[in-house]
Amino acid sequence: MEEHNRTVLSEFILMGITDRPELQAPLFGLFLIIYVTSVVGNLGMVILTKVDSRLQTPMYFFLRHLALTDLGYSTAVGPKMLVNFVVDQNKISYRLCATQLAFFIVFIISELFILASMSYDRYVAICQPLLYTVIMSQRVCRALVAIPYLYSTLVSLLVTVNTFNSSFCGYNVISHFYCDSLPILSLLCSNTHEIELIVLVLSGFNLIFSLLIVLVSYLLILTAILKMNSTEGRQKAFSTCGSHLTVVTVFYGTLIFMYVQPESSHSFDTDKVASIFYTLVIPMLNPLIYSLRNKDVKYALRRIWMKL
């Protein structure tokens, strides 16, 4: 039965962001600008933190991987979404849908734990400055990035394989603008309790555990800052955390809004709005936040600009 369903159901139809024809062109233009800005900004951040000799510190190592994950999940969603604005029917093949879901999960989970690693890095820099280079060695930094990538890949395979190995009904319309797990699960004919439980438990764990690391790190940072006698020292400590704290607040705020809504007010339309924000807008904002609020990045951009 599963094999039959898999053969018949060769493609899905994405409902997209809106079905109003008069909005298709303006939204295409808007999201094209957002996506191109995101790609240029994040690629620029990756290149800048790689080539500039003054940005070879753990903080910018994590920032480089944050830019890579932003680029990864926005690219998993953005191009297909833009194509769907200019075609009559928003079709996506069975395999491409599974691939999109798999890559999206990898990069979104990786971002959660890279943000947590960046919080820990700021904690060590402010609370243990004399031991910073010892604690945040290259090996530790690589491990703090490699483990999230490996873990997110395993989670992605678990969710994607279980979802797409299940039996689909004849209905193939996904109430979203990309292949997300919950809208796809609603199309299954087979018992979805086990898969839904896996998604719920893993989503809760990823969000709560990574957020706990962020909150504990910043609580310890705040305690250390309040104990400082020097006003200049406090301002410097706050300035080193400002960009990351802004990014964390926006990212986690959006995810919490999505997943902690009451069931009565929860809808796919609400999910679409929140999804647009964290799949396209946040990846565009992150490099801008770090460029505008971070003096080292500003100076690095200025040095490269003067060499051109």
Short mmCIF file of C-alpha atoms in Angstrom, two decimals:
data_model
loop_
_atom_site.label_atom_id
_atom_site.label_comp_id
_atom_site.label_asym_id
_atom_site.label_seq_id
_atom_site.Cartn_x
_atom_site.Cartn_y
_atom_site.Cartn_z
CA MET A 1 0.00 0.00 0.00
CA GLU A 2 2.79 2.46 0.91
CA GLU A 3 4.64 1.69 -2.31
CA HIS A 4 1.47 2.25 -4.31
CA ASN A 5 0.81 5.58 -2.63
CA ARG A 6 4.39 6.64 -3.13
CA THR A 7 4.18 5.85 -6.86
CA VAL A 8 0.85 7.67 -7.37
CA LEU A 9 1.79 10.71 -5.25
CA SER A 10 4.70 12.00 -7.32
CA GLU A 11 4.27 15.68 -6.49
CA PHE A 12 2.73 18.16 -4.06
CA ILE A 13 1.02 21.50 -4.59
CA LEU A 14 2.15 24.33 -2.30
CA MET A 15 -0.62 26.79 -1.45
CA GLY A 16 1.96 29.57 -1.27
CA ILE A 17 1.76 32.83 0.66
CA THR A 18 -1.35 34.24 -1.00
CA ASP A 19 -3.87 33.29 -3.68
CA ARG A 20 -4.61 36.90 -4.61
CA PRO A 21 -3.25 37.53 -8.16
CA GLU A 22 -2.77 41.29 -7.64
CA LEU A 23 -0.29 40.61 -4.81
CA GLN A 24 1.89 38.11 -6.69
CA ALA A 25 4.11 40.64 -8.49
CA PRO A 26 4.66 43.04 -5.53
CA LEU A 27 5.42 40.14 -3.16
CA PHE A 28 7.78 38.59 -5.71
CA GLY A 29 9.71 41.87 -5.92
CA LEU A 30 9.77 42.31 -2.15
CA PHE A 31 10.95 38.77 -1.36
CA LEU A 32 13.48 38.83 -4.21
CA ILE A 33 15.09 41.93 -2.66
CA ILE A 34 15.02 40.30 0.80
CA TYR A 35 16.54 37.03 -0.45
CA VAL A 36 19.27 38.70 -2.56
CA THR A 37 20.16 40.98 0.38
CA SER A 38 20.33 37.90 2.62
CA VAL A 39 22.61 35.99 0.22
CA VAL A 40 24.94 38.96 -0.34
CA GLY A 41 25.07 39.80 3.38
CA ASN A 42 25.70 36.27 4.62
CA LEU A 43 28.18 35.37 1.89
CA GLY A 44 29.94 38.65 2.59
CA MET A 45 30.10 37.81 6.30
CA VAL A 46 31.52 34.35 5.56
CA ILE A 47 34.20 35.80 3.26
CA LEU A 48 34.99 38.74 5.58
CA THR A 49 35.49 36.55 8.67
CA LYS A 50 37.64 34.19 6.62
CA VAL A 51 40.00 36.66 4.94
CA ASP A 52 40.41 39.43 7.53
CA SER A 53 43.29 38.66 9.89
CA ARG A 54 41.72 40.63 12.77
CA LEU A 55 38.55 38.55 12.70
CA GLN A 56 40.25 35.21 13.39
CA THR A 57 38.80 34.79 16.89
CA PRO A 58 36.26 32.27 18.25
CA MET A 59 33.46 34.87 18.15
CA TYR A 60 33.88 35.42 14.41
CA PHE A 61 34.39 31.71 13.80
CA PHE A 62 30.89 31.17 15.22
CA LEU A 63 29.58 34.19 13.33
CA ARG A 64 30.83 32.64 10.08
CA HIS A 65 28.87 29.46 10.78
CA LEU A 66 25.82 31.48 11.82
CA ALA A 67 25.97 33.15 8.40
CA LEU A 68 26.30 29.72 6.73
CA THR A 69 23.22 28.37 8.50
CA ASP A 70 21.26 31.55 7.66
CA LEU A 71 22.28 31.12 4.04
CA GLY A 72 21.44 27.41 4.18
CA TYR A 73 17.85 27.50 5.41
CA SER A 74 16.91 30.67 3.52
CA THR A 75 18.19 29.05 0.30
CA ALA A 76 16.34 25.81 1.08
CA VAL A 77 13.10 27.84 1.03
CA GLY A 78 13.66 31.12 -0.85
CA PRO A 79 14.33 30.18 -4.51
CA LYS A 80 11.42 27.73 -4.74
CA MET A 81 9.10 30.25 -3.09
CA LEU A 82 10.14 32.93 -5.62
CA VAL A 83 9.56 30.55 -8.56
CA ASN A 84 6.07 29.82 -7.25
CA PHE A 85 5.14 33.51 -7.58
CA VAL A 86 5.62 33.38 -11.37
CA VAL A 87 4.12 29.97 -12.24
CA ASP A 88 0.45 29.07 -12.54
CA GLN A 89 0.52 26.11 -10.15
CA ASN A 90 2.93 25.84 -7.25
CA LYS A 91 4.11 22.28 -7.78
CA ILE A 92 7.02 20.57 -6.07
CA SER A 93 8.14 17.01 -6.74
CA TYR A 94 7.98 14.33 -4.05
CA ARG A 95 11.78 14.04 -3.84
CA LEU A 96 12.40 17.79 -3.92
CA CYS A 97 9.87 18.25 -1.12
CA ALA A 98 11.69 15.65 1.01
CA THR A 99 15.04 17.29 0.19
CA GLN A 100 13.75 20.75 1.08
CA LEU A 101 12.42 19.53 4.43
CA ALA A 102 15.66 17.67 5.21
CA PHE A 103 17.95 20.64 4.52
CA PHE A 104 15.66 23.09 6.28
CA ILE A 105 15.70 20.97 9.46
CA VAL A 106 19.51 20.61 9.34
CA PHE A 107 20.15 24.34 9.10
CA ILE A 108 17.43 25.58 11.48
CA ILE A 109 18.53 23.21 14.29
CA SER A 110 22.19 24.02 13.66
CA GLU A 111 21.39 27.73 14.03
CA LEU A 112 19.76 27.14 17.43
CA PHE A 113 22.84 25.47 18.84
CA ILE A 114 25.35 27.78 17.14
CA LEU A 115 23.56 30.71 18.80
CA ALA A 116 23.86 28.80 22.09
CA SER A 117 27.59 28.25 21.44
CA MET A 118 28.00 31.97 20.77
CA SER A 119 26.33 32.70 24.14
CA TYR A 120 28.79 30.39 25.87
CA ASP A 121 31.66 32.08 24.02
CA ARG A 122 30.51 35.51 25.29
CA TYR A 123 30.21 34.10 28.82
CA VAL A 124 33.80 32.83 28.76
CA ALA A 125 35.09 36.10 27.22
CA ILE A 126 33.49 38.25 29.94
CA CYS A 127 33.53 35.98 33.00
CA GLN A 128 36.80 34.09 32.38
CA PRO A 129 38.89 36.56 30.29
CA LEU A 130 42.30 35.24 31.45
CA LEU A 131 41.40 31.68 30.48
CA TYR A 132 39.53 32.61 27.29
CA THR A 133 42.16 31.43 24.81
CA VAL A 134 42.65 28.19 26.75
CA ILE A 135 38.95 27.34 27.13
CA MET A 136 37.91 28.46 23.63
CA SER A 137 40.66 26.64 21.77
CA GLN A 138 40.34 25.76 18.09
CA ARG A 139 39.46 22.18 18.98
CA VAL A 140 36.65 23.28 21.32
CA CYS A 141 35.28 25.77 18.77
CA ARG A 142 35.25 23.16 16.03
CA ALA A 143 33.52 20.68 18.34
CA LEU A 144 30.87 23.28 19.29
CA VAL A 145 30.08 23.67 15.60
CA ALA A 146 30.55 20.06 14.42
CA ILE A 147 28.28 18.54 17.09
CA PRO A 148 25.24 20.68 16.11
CA TYR A 149 25.77 19.87 12.42
CA LEU A 150 26.00 16.14 13.15
CA TYR A 151 23.07 16.14 15.57
CA SER A 152 20.85 18.20 13.23
CA THR A 153 21.65 15.85 10.34
CA LEU A 154 20.58 12.82 12.41
CA VAL A 155 17.36 14.56 13.50
CA SER A 156 16.66 15.61 9.92
CA LEU A 157 17.07 12.07 8.63
CA LEU A 158 14.89 10.67 11.43
CA VAL A 159 12.01 13.08 10.76
CA THR A 160 12.25 13.12 6.95
CA VAL A 161 12.61 9.36 6.46
CA ASN A 162 9.78 8.57 8.89
CA THR A 163 7.51 11.15 7.26
CA PHE A 164 8.09 10.23 3.63
CA ASN A 165 8.05 6.49 4.26
CA SER A 166 4.49 6.78 5.57
CA SER A 167 1.32 6.34 3.50
CA PHE A 168 -0.06 9.49 1.90
CA CYS A 169 -3.71 9.94 0.96
CA GLY A 170 -4.67 11.14 -2.51
CA TYR A 171 -4.85 14.79 -1.34
CA ASN A 172 -1.51 16.46 -2.09
CA VAL A 173 -2.05 20.17 -1.29
CA ILE A 174 0.36 21.51 1.38
CA SER A 175 -1.05 24.47 3.31
CA HIS A 176 2.26 26.32 3.32
CA PHE A 177 4.78 27.97 0.98
CA TYR A 178 7.42 25.29 1.59
CA CYS A 179 7.58 21.66 2.74
CA ASP A 180 7.35 21.87 6.52
CA SER A 181 6.82 18.85 8.74
CA LEU A 182 3.43 19.70 10.32
CA PRO A 183 1.56 20.56 7.08
CA ILE A 184 2.97 17.39 5.47
CA LEU A 185 1.93 15.22 8.43
CA SER A 186 -1.65 16.41 7.95
CA LEU A 187 -1.65 14.68 4.53
CA LEU A 188 -0.76 11.22 5.87
CA CYS A 189 -3.28 8.38 5.89
CA SER A 190 -1.25 6.20 8.23
CA ASN A 191 -1.11 6.73 12.00
CA THR A 192 0.89 9.93 12.58
CA HIS A 193 0.99 9.73 16.39
CA GLU A 194 4.55 8.36 16.52
CA ILE A 195 5.97 10.88 14.01
CA GLU A 196 4.12 13.78 15.64
CA LEU A 197 5.52 12.72 19.02
CA ILE A 198 9.06 12.59 17.57
CA VAL A 199 8.66 16.07 16.03
CA LEU A 200 7.12 17.51 19.22
CA VAL A 201 9.72 16.04 21.59
CA LEU A 202 12.71 16.96 19.42
CA SER A 203 11.39 20.48 18.70
CA GLY A 204 10.77 21.06 22.39
CA PHE A 205 14.17 19.70 23.37
CA ASN A 206 16.03 21.73 20.75
CA LEU A 207 14.27 24.96 21.62
CA ILE A 208 14.31 24.60 25.42
CA PHE A 209 17.84 23.18 25.78
CA SER A 210 19.49 25.73 23.47
CA LEU A 211 17.47 28.59 25.02
CA LEU A 212 18.49 27.40 28.50
CA ILE A 213 22.17 27.64 27.51
CA VAL A 214 21.56 31.18 26.23
CA LEU A 215 19.65 32.29 29.34
CA VAL A 216 22.16 30.80 31.82
CA SER A 217 25.09 32.30 29.89
CA TYR A 218 23.54 35.77 29.87
CA LEU A 219 22.47 35.53 33.50
CA LEU A 220 26.09 34.83 34.46
CA ILE A 221 27.27 37.60 32.13
CA LEU A 222 24.83 40.08 33.69
CA THR A 223 25.97 39.09 37.19
CA ALA A 224 29.62 39.61 36.20
CA ILE A 225 28.89 42.98 34.57
CA LEU A 226 27.01 44.26 37.64
CA LYS A 227 30.02 43.40 39.80
CA MET A 228 32.33 45.53 37.64
CA ASN A 229 33.43 48.79 39.24
CA SER A 230 34.35 50.53 36.01
CA THR A 231 31.57 52.13 33.92
CA GLU A 232 33.82 51.82 30.87
CA GLY A 233 34.25 48.09 31.57
CA ARG A 234 30.49 47.62 31.79
CA GLN A 235 29.91 49.46 28.52
CA LYS A 236 32.58 47.41 26.77
CA ALA A 237 31.09 44.15 28.09
CA PHE A 238 27.59 45.17 26.97
CA SER A 239 28.88 46.20 23.54
CA THR A 240 30.48 42.79 22.92
CA CYS A 241 27.12 41.11 23.60
CA GLY A 242 24.79 43.63 21.95
CA SER A 243 24.71 42.18 18.42
CA HIS A 244 24.35 38.58 19.57
CA LEU A 245 21.66 39.44 22.12
CA THR A 246 19.66 41.26 19.44
CA VAL A 247 19.88 38.28 17.05
CA VAL A 248 18.96 35.81 19.82
CA THR A 249 15.96 37.87 20.93
CA VAL A 250 14.53 38.15 17.41
CA PHE A 251 15.17 34.50 16.48
CA TYR A 252 13.94 32.85 19.68
CA GLY A 253 11.08 35.33 19.99
CA THR A 254 9.75 34.27 16.58
CA LEU A 255 10.10 30.54 17.32
CA ILE A 256 8.45 30.86 20.72
CA PHE A 257 5.59 32.82 19.13
CA MET A 258 5.11 29.96 16.65
CA TYR A 259 5.33 26.99 18.99
CA VAL A 260 3.83 28.32 22.23
CA GLN A 261 0.56 29.61 20.79
CA PRO A 262 -2.68 28.30 22.33
CA GLU A 263 -4.25 25.57 20.17
CA SER A 264 -7.39 27.71 19.72
CA SER A 265 -5.46 30.55 18.02
CA HIS A 266 -3.03 28.31 16.13
CA SER A 267 -3.45 28.31 12.34
CA PHE A 268 -1.39 27.67 9.22
CA ASP A 269 -1.91 31.32 8.19
CA THR A 270 -0.25 32.46 11.43
CA ASP A 271 2.53 29.95 10.82
CA LYS A 272 3.07 31.37 7.33
CA VAL A 273 3.63 34.89 8.66
CA ALA A 274 6.03 33.70 11.36
CA SER A 275 7.77 31.37 8.87
CA ILE A 276 8.33 34.22 6.41
CA PHE A 277 9.98 36.17 9.21
CA TYR A 278 12.41 33.48 10.37
CA THR A 279 13.13 31.86 6.99
CA LEU A 280 13.71 35.05 4.99
CA VAL A 281 13.71 38.21 7.12
CA ILE A 282 15.96 37.04 9.98
CA PRO A 283 18.71 35.72 7.63
CA MET A 284 18.68 39.16 6.00
CA LEU A 285 18.76 41.01 9.34
CA ASN A 286 21.56 39.03 11.02
CA PRO A 287 24.48 40.26 8.86
CA LEU A 288 23.04 43.79 8.98
CA ILE A 289 22.85 43.69 12.79
CA TYR A 290 26.44 42.47 13.09
CA SER A 291 27.64 45.02 10.51
CA LEU A 292 25.92 48.00 12.14
CA ARG A 293 26.51 47.13 15.81
CA ASN A 294 29.97 45.58 15.68
CA LYS A 295 33.01 47.88 15.43
CA ASP A 296 35.40 45.11 14.32
CA VAL A 297 33.15 44.18 11.40
CA LYS A 298 32.75 47.86 10.47
CA TYR A 299 36.52 48.39 10.46
CA ALA A 300 37.08 45.18 8.46
CA LEU A 301 34.54 46.31 5.85
CA ARG A 302 36.23 49.72 5.69
CA ARG A 303 39.68 48.17 5.22
CA ILE A 304 38.44 45.94 2.38
CA TRP A 305 36.60 48.88 0.78
CA MET A 306 39.78 51.00 0.83
CA LYS A 307 41.76 48.20 -0.84
CA LEU A 308 39.29 47.98 -3.74
#
